[in-house]
C-alpha cells in the first residue's frame, strides 16, 4: 500500500518553516545560493522524514483504536428476556 508523496502545500505551517530553515542553513553553509538539484535533494530528504513520522503516528493510532475497540463479553450469553418487555406486547 503505497501512499502518495507529500507536497509542500499539504505540510503544516511549522513543517514549511522547518523546511525553509533547512534550506537557509544549507545555503549559508555553502556560502552561495543553492542549485535546484541541491535544494530538491534537501526537500526530498525532509519530505521522506516527514512521511515516515506520519506513517508511524498513523500506525500507532490504528493500534490504539484496535485495542480500544468494543469487545463483547465472551462469558455472557445473549438474554432474550432483557430485550423484550416483561408484560409482553399489548
Coordinates of C-alpha atoms in Angstrom, one line a residue:
X1 CA 0.0 0.0 0.0
X2 CA 1.9 3.0 -1.3
X3 CA 0.9 6.4 -0.2
X4 CA 1.1 9.5 -2.4
X5 CA 4.1 11.7 -1.9
X6 CA 3.7 14.6 0.5
X7 CA 3.7 18.1 -1.2
X8 CA 4.7 21.4 0.4
X9 CA 1.1 22.6 0.2
X10 CA 0.0 19.6 2.3
X11 CA 2.5 20.4 5.0
X12 CA 1.6 22.3 8.1
X13 CA 2.9 25.9 8.6
X14 CA 5.5 24.7 11.1
X15 CA 6.7 22.0 8.8
X16 CA 7.0 24.5 5.9
X17 CA 9.0 26.8 8.2
X18 CA 11.3 24.0 9.2
X19 CA 11.9 23.2 5.5
X20 CA 12.7 26.8 4.8
X21 CA 15.1 26.9 7.8
X22 CA 16.9 23.7 6.5
X23 CA 17.3 25.3 3.0
X24 CA 18.6 28.6 4.5
X25 CA 21.1 26.7 6.7
X26 CA 22.4 24.7 3.7
X27 CA 22.6 28.0 1.7
X28 CA 24.7 29.6 4.5
X29 CA 26.8 26.5 4.8
X30 CA 27.7 26.5 1.1
X31 CA 28.2 30.3 1.1
X32 CA 26.1 30.7 -2.1
X33 CA 22.7 30.2 -3.4
X34 CA 21.7 26.5 -3.8
X35 CA 21.3 24.9 -7.2
X36 CA 17.9 23.3 -8.0
X37 CA 19.4 19.9 -7.5
X38 CA 20.8 20.7 -4.1
X39 CA 17.5 22.3 -3.0
X40 CA 15.4 19.4 -4.3
X41 CA 17.7 16.9 -2.5
X42 CA 17.2 18.7 0.8
X43 CA 13.4 18.9 0.2
X44 CA 13.2 15.2 -0.7
X45 CA 15.1 14.1 2.4
X46 CA 12.9 16.3 4.6
X47 CA 9.7 15.0 3.0
X48 CA 10.8 11.4 3.3
X49 CA 11.4 12.0 7.0
X50 CA 8.0 13.6 7.5
X51 CA 6.2 10.8 5.7
X52 CA 7.9 8.2 7.9
X53 CA 6.9 10.1 11.0
X54 CA 3.3 10.5 9.8
X55 CA 3.1 6.8 8.9
X56 CA 4.5 5.8 12.3
X57 CA 1.9 8.1 14.0
X58 CA -0.9 6.6 11.9
X59 CA 0.2 3.1 12.7
X60 CA 0.2 3.8 16.4
X61 CA -3.2 5.4 16.1
X62 CA -4.6 2.3 14.3
X63 CA -3.1 0.1 17.0
X64 CA -4.6 2.2 19.8
X65 CA -8.0 2.2 18.1
X66 CA -7.9 -1.6 17.7
X67 CA -7.0 -2.0 21.4
X68 CA -9.9 0.2 22.4
X69 CA -12.4 -1.4 20.1
X70 CA -15.6 -2.8 21.7
X71 CA -15.2 -6.5 22.6
X72 CA -18.3 -8.3 23.7
X73 CA -18.0 -10.3 26.9
X74 CA -17.4 -13.9 25.9
X75 CA -18.6 -15.2 29.2
X76 CA -22.1 -14.0 29.0
X77 CA -24.7 -15.2 26.5
X78 CA -27.5 -13.2 24.9
X79 CA -30.5 -12.8 27.1
X80 CA -33.8 -12.7 25.2
X81 CA -35.7 -11.5 28.3
X82 CA -33.6 -8.5 28.7
X83 CA -34.6 -7.1 25.2
X84 CA -38.3 -7.9 25.4
X85 CA -40.8 -6.3 27.8
X86 CA -41.8 -8.4 30.8
X87 CA -45.6 -7.8 30.3
X88 CA -45.5 -8.7 26.6
X89 CA -46.8 -6.8 23.7
X90 CA -50.1 -5.0 24.0

